[in-house]
Amino acid sequence: MSKFSKDFVFGTATSSYQIEGGYDQGGRSLSIWDTFSETPGKVWNDDHGQVACDHFNRYKEDIQLIKELGVGSYRFSIAWPRIFPEQGVYNEEGMDFYRSIIQELIKQGIKPVVTLYHWDLPMWAYNKGGWVNRESVDWFLEFAEVCFRELDPYVESWITHNEPWCASFLSYHMGHHAPGHRNIEEGVKAAHHILLSHGKAVELLKKDLGSKTPIGITLNLTPVYAPTTSTNDKIAINNADGYTNRWFLDPLFKGAYPMDMMNLFSSYIHDYSFIHEGDLATISVECDFFGINYYNRSLVEFAGSEKFLFTDAHSDYDKTGMGWDVSPQEFKELIYRLRMEYTKLPIFITENGSAYDDVLEEDGSVHDKERTAYMEKHIQAVCELENEGMNIAGYYLWSLLDNFEWAFGYEKRFGIFYVDFNTQQRYWKDSAKRYKEIVANRSVQKQAVK
Ligand code: IFM
């Protein structure tokens, strides 16, 4: 039986657009996800987040579930269009909503971890160029400053951005997420401005406002493997890793973009002058912790016809309902690599979880065996890492509730609580019951991680 240390934090996580609904309540304006979801064919079944889990109106009930789960911490995000529905126009009512959430969490003994940006960019900002426009850094700072001023005394820790890779490359280059653009130069510029806004927000909180509240950023990291050790497959690994991981890790921890990737991108980006002197020093500002969202490894192979010379390879691993490899051992290898190459900061696993097809039984039970097994394997891996002295400070299960899974709409269920989207009734899945046990015992049954 592996045991977690007494300070290890267990939590669960959500994000604003995925659960809140209340899209026209409390003075909120539209975000890029409202507009993207309205465009036919962009989201599965043309689903949208107008109601989602109706958390805007049911947050107390949801916090009660978190309390019953027994976790010590809850990670959620703030919808920027609730706080600034128009450029420069602060909406107190929007802030009141988050004040109420935080008060309720504290009342129930749960520590609030707040993410500033989890992808719901206001439409007014998009209409001015979104993250491709360098001015987005100032707009973000105005938003960050008011959140810091109003909420900092009650917040356990701040996360500036969730998964900049998704908010930039997946959204502006690959086009799968809002705003759905397909332009590599836009993707790289958006990534740069997001990272820059992170660095400036950290400086704002620490230096200008003199706060001691811990602050960091969360990256989604995907360790990359290939089926062979051929030179070509090594190139594939290198480029896939550069595109997904190093483009974000290197500026944050080494103060430089990876040169090989700059060269690779240079067929499409002729001018890197959007990177100003001093930007990388700002981006690599010292944080208090590092957040990682881990779901799966990736398997790639060389493909001479692809822009960046790699493509997905066939993998025979067990898959989640997203088609993602179940790969806890590779998660451990990722952490070893981060410790060797990048950072000594405490690491929080700010998301980990899985989607599977759930069946709600007549008696209200959901026997989600595969999700439970996935969770146990990954928590086991975290526990081993913690016991090996890898300084893993906490684990947040994604997600509290079934919710709006972006381009997959409500088709993919990641929750440990089942949501009936017709009635808004929540049901305990077996995974939630199991997580409650693990949290209470602060241990998970020892089994070989594979
Ligand atoms: O639902 C998302 C979340 O918003 C960001 N990380 C990955 C999750 C599962 O796809």
Coordinates of C-alpha atoms and ligand atoms in Angstrom, one line a residue:
M1 CA 0.0 0.0 0.0
S2 CA 1.5 3.4 -1.0
K3 CA 0.7 6.3 1.2
F4 CA 0.6 10.0 0.3
S5 CA 2.4 12.5 2.6
K6 CA 0.2 14.5 5.0
D7 CA 0.6 17.7 3.0
F8 CA -0.4 16.2 -0.3
V9 CA -3.4 18.0 -1.8
F10 CA -6.3 16.2 -3.4
G11 CA -8.8 18.1 -5.4
T12 CA -11.1 18.2 -8.4
A13 CA -11.3 20.7 -11.3
T14 CA -13.7 22.4 -13.7
S15 CA -13.7 25.4 -16.0
S16 CA -16.1 28.3 -16.4
Y17 CA -17.5 27.7 -20.0
Q18 CA -17.7 24.0 -19.5
I19 CA -20.0 24.1 -16.5
E20 CA -21.5 27.5 -15.8
G21 CA -24.2 28.1 -18.4
G22 CA -26.0 31.4 -17.4
Y23 CA -24.5 32.7 -20.7
D24 CA -26.8 35.8 -20.5
Q25 CA -27.0 36.1 -16.8
G26 CA -25.2 38.5 -14.4
G27 CA -24.1 40.9 -17.1
R28 CA -22.0 38.4 -19.0
S29 CA -21.2 39.1 -22.7
L30 CA -20.4 36.5 -25.3
S31 CA -17.1 34.6 -25.6
I32 CA -15.4 33.0 -28.6
W33 CA -16.9 29.7 -27.5
D34 CA -20.5 31.0 -27.7
T35 CA -19.9 32.1 -31.2
F36 CA -17.9 29.1 -32.3
S37 CA -20.6 26.7 -30.9
E38 CA -23.2 28.6 -32.9
T39 CA -21.4 27.9 -36.2
P40 CA -23.0 24.7 -37.6
G41 CA -20.6 21.7 -37.7
K42 CA -18.0 23.1 -35.3
V43 CA -19.2 21.2 -32.2
W44 CA -20.6 17.7 -32.0
N45 CA -24.4 17.8 -32.3
D46 CA -24.1 21.6 -32.5
D47 CA -24.0 21.5 -28.7
H48 CA -23.1 24.7 -26.8
G49 CA -22.5 26.0 -23.3
Q50 CA -25.5 28.3 -22.9
V51 CA -26.8 26.1 -20.0
A52 CA -24.1 23.4 -19.6
C53 CA -24.4 22.1 -16.0
D54 CA -26.2 25.3 -14.9
H55 CA -23.5 25.7 -12.3
F56 CA -24.2 29.5 -12.4
N57 CA -27.4 28.8 -10.6
R58 CA -26.5 25.6 -8.8
Y59 CA -23.0 26.3 -7.5
K60 CA -23.9 25.7 -3.9
E61 CA -25.3 22.2 -4.6
D62 CA -22.1 21.4 -6.6
I63 CA -19.9 22.7 -3.7
Q64 CA -21.8 20.4 -1.4
L65 CA -20.8 17.5 -3.7
I66 CA -17.1 18.5 -3.4
K67 CA -17.5 18.6 0.3
E68 CA -19.0 15.1 0.4
L69 CA -16.1 13.9 -1.8
G70 CA -13.8 15.0 1.0
V71 CA -11.2 16.7 -1.2
G72 CA -9.3 19.7 0.3
S73 CA -9.2 21.9 -2.8
Y74 CA -11.2 22.9 -5.9
R75 CA -9.8 24.3 -9.1
F76 CA -12.1 26.5 -11.2
S77 CA -11.8 29.3 -13.7
I78 CA -13.1 32.8 -14.1
A79 CA -15.1 33.7 -17.2
W80 CA -13.4 36.9 -18.5
P81 CA -16.6 38.1 -20.3
R82 CA -18.4 38.1 -16.9
I83 CA -15.8 40.5 -15.5
F84 CA -15.2 42.7 -18.6
P85 CA -18.3 42.3 -20.8
E86 CA -17.0 45.2 -22.9
Q87 CA -13.5 46.5 -23.2
G88 CA -12.7 48.6 -20.1
V89 CA -16.1 48.1 -18.6
Y90 CA -15.9 46.3 -15.2
N91 CA -18.9 44.3 -14.2
E92 CA -19.2 44.0 -10.4
E93 CA -22.0 41.5 -10.7
G94 CA -19.7 39.1 -12.5
M95 CA -17.1 39.4 -9.7
D96 CA -19.8 38.8 -7.1
F97 CA -20.5 35.4 -8.6
Y98 CA -16.9 34.3 -8.0
R99 CA -16.9 35.9 -4.6
S100 CA -19.9 33.8 -3.7
I101 CA -18.2 30.6 -5.0
I102 CA -15.1 31.4 -3.0
Q103 CA -17.0 32.2 0.2
E104 CA -19.0 29.0 -0.1
L105 CA -15.9 27.0 -0.6
I106 CA -14.2 28.5 2.4
K107 CA -17.3 27.9 4.5
Q108 CA -17.1 24.3 3.6
G109 CA -13.4 24.0 4.3
I110 CA -12.3 23.7 0.6
K111 CA -9.4 25.7 -0.7
P112 CA -10.0 27.7 -3.9
V113 CA -7.5 27.4 -6.7
V114 CA -8.3 29.9 -9.4
T115 CA -7.4 29.8 -13.1
L116 CA -7.7 33.1 -14.8
Y117 CA -7.9 32.0 -18.4
H118 CA -9.5 28.7 -19.5
W119 CA -10.3 29.7 -23.1
D120 CA -13.4 31.8 -22.9
L121 CA -12.0 34.9 -24.5
P122 CA -14.5 37.7 -24.7
M123 CA -15.8 38.4 -28.2
W124 CA -14.9 42.0 -28.0
A125 CA -11.2 41.0 -27.6
Y126 CA -11.5 38.5 -30.5
N127 CA -13.0 41.3 -32.7
K128 CA -9.8 43.3 -32.0
G129 CA -7.6 40.4 -33.1
G130 CA -7.7 38.2 -30.1
W131 CA -4.4 36.6 -28.9
V132 CA -2.8 37.4 -32.2
N133 CA -2.9 41.1 -31.3
R134 CA -0.1 42.0 -28.9
E135 CA -2.6 44.4 -27.1
S136 CA -4.3 41.2 -25.8
V137 CA -1.5 41.2 -23.2
D138 CA -2.7 44.5 -21.8
W139 CA -6.4 43.5 -21.9
F140 CA -5.5 40.3 -20.0
L141 CA -3.5 42.3 -17.4
E142 CA -6.5 44.6 -16.8
F143 CA -8.6 41.5 -16.2
A144 CA -6.0 39.8 -14.0
E145 CA -5.5 42.9 -11.9
V146 CA -9.1 43.3 -11.0
C147 CA -9.3 39.6 -10.1
F148 CA -6.1 39.9 -7.9
R149 CA -7.4 43.0 -6.2
E150 CA -10.8 41.6 -5.4
L151 CA -10.1 38.0 -4.7
D152 CA -6.4 37.5 -3.7
P153 CA -6.9 37.4 0.1
Y154 CA -9.2 34.4 -0.2
V155 CA -7.5 32.4 -3.0
E156 CA -5.1 29.5 -2.2
S157 CA -3.2 29.8 -5.4
W158 CA -3.5 31.4 -8.9
I159 CA -3.1 29.7 -12.3
T160 CA -2.6 32.3 -15.0
H161 CA -3.4 30.1 -18.0
N162 CA -4.7 26.7 -18.7
E163 CA -3.0 24.8 -21.5
P164 CA -1.6 27.6 -23.7
W165 CA -1.0 24.9 -26.4
C166 CA -4.7 24.5 -26.8
A167 CA -5.5 28.2 -26.6
S168 CA -3.0 28.9 -29.4
F169 CA -2.0 26.0 -31.6
L170 CA -5.2 24.0 -31.4
S171 CA -7.3 27.1 -31.8
Y172 CA -5.4 29.3 -34.2
H173 CA -3.3 26.8 -36.2
M174 CA -5.2 23.5 -36.2
G175 CA -8.7 25.1 -36.1
H176 CA -10.3 22.5 -33.8
H177 CA -11.1 25.0 -31.0
A178 CA -12.5 28.5 -31.0
P179 CA -11.8 30.7 -32.9
G180 CA -11.2 27.9 -35.5
H181 CA -8.4 29.6 -37.5
R182 CA -5.9 27.6 -39.5
N183 CA -2.7 29.6 -39.7
I184 CA 0.6 28.6 -38.2
E185 CA 1.9 32.2 -37.9
E186 CA -1.3 33.1 -35.9
G187 CA -0.8 30.1 -33.7
V188 CA 2.8 31.0 -32.8
K189 CA 1.9 34.7 -32.2
A190 CA -1.1 33.7 -30.0
A191 CA 1.2 31.4 -28.0
H192 CA 3.7 34.1 -27.6
H193 CA 1.2 36.7 -26.4
I194 CA -0.4 34.2 -24.0
L195 CA 3.0 33.3 -22.5
L196 CA 3.9 37.0 -22.3
S197 CA 0.6 37.8 -20.5
H198 CA 1.4 35.0 -18.1
G199 CA 4.8 36.5 -17.2
K200 CA 3.4 40.0 -16.8
A201 CA 0.6 38.7 -14.6
V202 CA 3.0 37.0 -12.3
E203 CA 5.1 40.2 -12.0
L204 CA 1.9 42.2 -11.4
L205 CA 0.8 39.9 -8.5
K206 CA 4.2 39.5 -6.9
K207 CA 6.1 42.8 -7.5
D208 CA 3.4 45.4 -8.1
L209 CA 0.8 44.1 -5.7
G210 CA 3.2 42.5 -3.2
S211 CA 1.1 39.3 -2.8
K212 CA 2.5 36.2 -1.3
T213 CA -0.2 33.9 -2.9
P214 CA 1.5 31.2 -4.9
I215 CA 1.1 31.6 -8.7
G216 CA 2.0 29.4 -11.7
I217 CA 0.9 28.2 -15.1
T218 CA -0.6 24.9 -16.3
L219 CA 0.6 23.2 -19.4
N220 CA -0.9 20.1 -21.1
L221 CA 2.1 17.9 -21.7
T222 CA 2.1 14.8 -23.9
P223 CA 5.3 12.6 -23.9
V224 CA 6.0 11.5 -27.4
Y225 CA 7.2 8.0 -28.5
A226 CA 7.6 6.2 -31.8
P227 CA 7.3 2.6 -32.9
T228 CA 10.9 2.3 -34.0
T229 CA 14.3 3.7 -33.1
S230 CA 15.0 4.7 -36.8
T231 CA 16.6 8.0 -37.5
N232 CA 13.4 9.1 -39.2
D233 CA 11.2 8.2 -36.3
K234 CA 13.6 10.1 -34.0
I235 CA 13.0 13.2 -36.2
A236 CA 9.3 12.6 -35.8
I237 CA 9.6 12.4 -32.0
N238 CA 11.7 15.5 -31.9
N239 CA 9.3 17.6 -34.0
A240 CA 6.2 16.4 -32.3
D241 CA 7.7 17.0 -28.9
G242 CA 8.9 20.5 -30.1
Y243 CA 5.4 21.4 -31.3
T244 CA 3.5 20.1 -28.3
N245 CA 5.8 20.4 -25.3
R246 CA 9.1 22.2 -25.9
W247 CA 7.6 25.3 -27.6
F248 CA 6.0 26.1 -24.2
L249 CA 8.5 24.5 -21.7
D250 CA 11.6 26.1 -23.2
P251 CA 10.5 29.8 -23.0
L252 CA 9.0 29.3 -19.5
F253 CA 12.0 27.5 -18.0
K254 CA 15.0 28.3 -20.3
G255 CA 14.0 31.8 -21.5
A256 CA 14.3 30.8 -25.2
Y257 CA 12.2 29.2 -27.9
P258 CA 13.7 26.0 -29.3
M259 CA 15.9 26.9 -32.2
D260 CA 15.2 23.7 -34.2
M261 CA 11.4 24.5 -34.0
M262 CA 12.0 28.2 -35.0
N263 CA 13.8 26.9 -38.1
L264 CA 11.1 24.4 -38.8
F265 CA 8.4 27.1 -38.5
S266 CA 10.4 29.5 -40.6
S267 CA 9.0 28.2 -43.9
Y268 CA 5.7 29.7 -42.7
I269 CA 6.9 32.5 -40.5
H270 CA 9.3 34.8 -42.1
D271 CA 9.4 37.4 -39.5
Y272 CA 9.8 36.8 -35.7
S273 CA 9.8 40.5 -34.9
F274 CA 6.7 40.1 -32.8
I275 CA 9.1 38.7 -30.2
H276 CA 10.4 41.9 -28.6
E277 CA 13.5 42.3 -26.6
G278 CA 12.9 41.4 -23.0
D279 CA 9.8 39.3 -23.7
L280 CA 11.5 36.0 -22.9
A281 CA 12.9 37.3 -19.6
T282 CA 9.3 38.2 -18.7
I283 CA 8.0 34.8 -19.8
S284 CA 10.6 32.9 -17.8
V285 CA 9.8 34.8 -14.6
E286 CA 10.1 32.6 -11.5
C287 CA 6.8 31.1 -10.4
D288 CA 5.9 29.2 -7.2
F289 CA 4.7 26.0 -8.7
F290 CA 4.2 24.3 -12.1
G291 CA 0.9 22.8 -13.1
I292 CA 0.6 19.8 -15.5
N293 CA -2.4 18.4 -17.1
Y294 CA -1.7 14.8 -18.1
Y295 CA -4.1 12.5 -20.0
N296 CA -2.0 10.3 -22.4
R297 CA 1.2 9.7 -24.3
S298 CA 1.4 10.1 -28.0
L299 CA 2.8 7.7 -30.6
V300 CA 4.1 9.2 -33.8
E301 CA 6.0 8.1 -36.9
F302 CA 8.0 9.9 -39.6
A303 CA 5.9 11.3 -42.5
G304 CA 7.8 13.1 -45.2
S305 CA 4.6 14.6 -46.7
E306 CA 3.6 16.3 -43.4
K307 CA 4.6 19.9 -42.7
F308 CA 6.5 19.0 -39.6
L309 CA 7.4 15.5 -40.7
F310 CA 5.4 13.5 -38.2
T311 CA 2.0 11.8 -38.1
D312 CA 0.1 9.7 -35.5
A313 CA 1.2 6.0 -35.5
H314 CA -0.9 3.0 -34.7
S315 CA -0.8 2.2 -31.0
D316 CA -2.1 -1.0 -29.4
Y317 CA -2.5 0.5 -25.9
D318 CA -5.8 0.4 -24.2
K319 CA -7.7 3.5 -25.1
T320 CA -10.1 5.9 -23.3
G321 CA -13.4 7.0 -24.9
M322 CA -11.4 9.8 -26.5
G323 CA -9.2 7.3 -28.2
W324 CA -6.3 8.3 -26.0
D325 CA -3.7 5.8 -24.8
V326 CA -3.9 4.8 -21.2
S327 CA -0.3 5.4 -20.2
P328 CA 0.5 6.0 -16.6
Q329 CA 4.1 4.7 -17.0
E330 CA 4.8 7.4 -19.6
F331 CA 3.4 9.9 -17.2
K332 CA 6.1 8.9 -14.7
E333 CA 8.7 9.2 -17.4
L334 CA 7.5 12.7 -18.2
I335 CA 8.0 13.8 -14.6
Y336 CA 11.5 12.3 -14.6
R337 CA 12.3 14.3 -17.7
L338 CA 10.9 17.5 -16.3
R339 CA 13.0 17.1 -13.2
M340 CA 16.1 16.5 -15.2
E341 CA 15.7 19.1 -17.9
Y342 CA 13.3 21.8 -16.7
T343 CA 12.3 22.6 -13.1
K344 CA 12.6 21.9 -9.4
L345 CA 9.4 23.8 -8.6
P346 CA 6.7 21.8 -6.8
I347 CA 4.4 20.2 -9.4
F348 CA 0.7 20.0 -9.2
I349 CA -1.2 17.7 -11.4
T350 CA -3.9 20.2 -12.2
E351 CA -5.9 17.8 -14.4
N352 CA -6.0 14.1 -15.0
G353 CA -9.0 12.0 -15.9
S354 CA -10.8 10.1 -18.6
A355 CA -14.0 10.0 -20.8
Y356 CA -15.9 6.8 -21.3
D357 CA -19.4 6.0 -22.3
D358 CA -21.4 5.9 -19.1
V359 CA -24.7 4.1 -18.4
L360 CA -27.0 5.6 -15.9
E361 CA -28.8 2.6 -14.3
E362 CA -32.4 2.9 -13.2
D363 CA -31.4 3.0 -9.5
G364 CA -29.2 6.0 -10.2
S365 CA -25.9 4.2 -10.2
V366 CA -23.1 4.5 -12.8
H367 CA -20.7 1.6 -12.8
D368 CA -17.8 3.3 -14.6
K369 CA -15.2 0.5 -14.1
E370 CA -12.8 1.8 -16.8
R371 CA -12.7 5.4 -15.5
T372 CA -12.1 4.0 -12.0
A373 CA -9.2 1.8 -13.2
Y374 CA -7.7 4.7 -15.1
M375 CA -7.9 7.0 -12.0
E376 CA -6.4 4.3 -9.7
K377 CA -3.5 3.7 -12.1
H378 CA -2.7 7.4 -12.4
I379 CA -3.1 8.1 -8.7
Q380 CA -0.8 5.1 -8.0
A381 CA 1.8 6.7 -10.4
V382 CA 1.5 10.0 -8.6
C383 CA 1.9 8.3 -5.2
E384 CA 5.1 6.5 -6.4
L385 CA 6.5 9.7 -7.8
E386 CA 5.8 11.5 -4.5
N387 CA 7.4 8.7 -2.5
E388 CA 10.4 8.9 -4.8
G389 CA 10.9 12.6 -3.8
M390 CA 9.7 14.1 -7.1
N391 CA 8.0 16.9 -5.2
I392 CA 4.5 16.3 -6.5
A393 CA 2.3 18.6 -4.3
G394 CA -1.2 17.8 -5.4
Y395 CA -3.6 16.0 -7.8
Y396 CA -6.8 17.4 -9.3
L397 CA -9.2 14.9 -10.9
W398 CA -10.8 16.1 -14.1
S399 CA -13.6 16.6 -13.8
L400 CA -16.1 17.1 -11.0
L401 CA -19.1 17.0 -13.4
D402 CA -19.8 15.7 -16.9
N403 CA -19.6 18.9 -18.9
F404 CA -19.2 20.6 -22.2
E405 CA -16.2 18.9 -23.7
W406 CA -15.4 21.6 -26.2
A407 CA -15.6 20.4 -29.9
F408 CA -17.0 17.1 -28.5
G409 CA -20.0 18.9 -26.9
Y410 CA -21.8 16.7 -24.4
E411 CA -20.8 13.5 -26.2
K412 CA -17.8 12.8 -24.0
R413 CA -18.3 12.5 -20.3
F414 CA -15.2 13.2 -18.1
G415 CA -17.1 13.7 -14.8
I416 CA -17.0 11.6 -11.7
F417 CA -20.5 12.9 -11.1
Y418 CA -22.9 12.0 -13.9
V419 CA -25.1 14.9 -15.1
D420 CA -28.5 14.3 -16.7
F421 CA -28.5 17.4 -18.9
N422 CA -32.4 17.2 -19.2
T423 CA -33.0 17.4 -15.5
Q424 CA -29.7 18.8 -14.3
Q425 CA -29.7 16.0 -11.7
R426 CA -26.2 14.9 -10.5
Y427 CA -25.4 11.2 -9.7
W428 CA -22.4 9.6 -8.0
K429 CA -20.5 7.4 -10.4
D430 CA -18.5 4.5 -8.9
S431 CA -15.3 6.5 -9.7
A432 CA -16.5 9.3 -7.3
K433 CA -17.1 6.8 -4.6
R434 CA -13.7 5.3 -5.1
Y435 CA -12.0 8.7 -5.2
K436 CA -13.7 9.5 -1.9
E437 CA -12.1 6.4 -0.4
I438 CA -8.7 7.1 -1.7
V439 CA -8.8 10.7 -0.4
A440 CA -10.0 9.6 3.0
N441 CA -7.3 6.9 3.3
R442 CA -4.7 9.0 1.6
S443 CA -3.5 5.8 -0.1
V444 CA -4.3 3.7 -3.1
Q445 CA -4.0 -0.1 -3.3
K446 CA -0.5 -1.0 -4.6
Q447 CA -0.5 -2.4 -8.2
A448 CA 2.1 -2.4 -10.8
V449 CA 1.8 0.7 -13.0
K450 CA 1.8 -0.3 -16.7
Ligands
IFM1 O1 -12.0 19.3 -20.8 C1 -10.6 19.5 -21.0 C2 -10.2 20.7 -20.2 O2 -10.9 21.8 -20.5 C3 -8.7 21.0 -20.5 N1 -7.9 19.8 -20.4 C4 -8.4 18.6 -21.0 C5 -9.8 18.3 -20.7 C6 -10.2 17.0 -21.4 O3 -10.2 17.1 -22.7

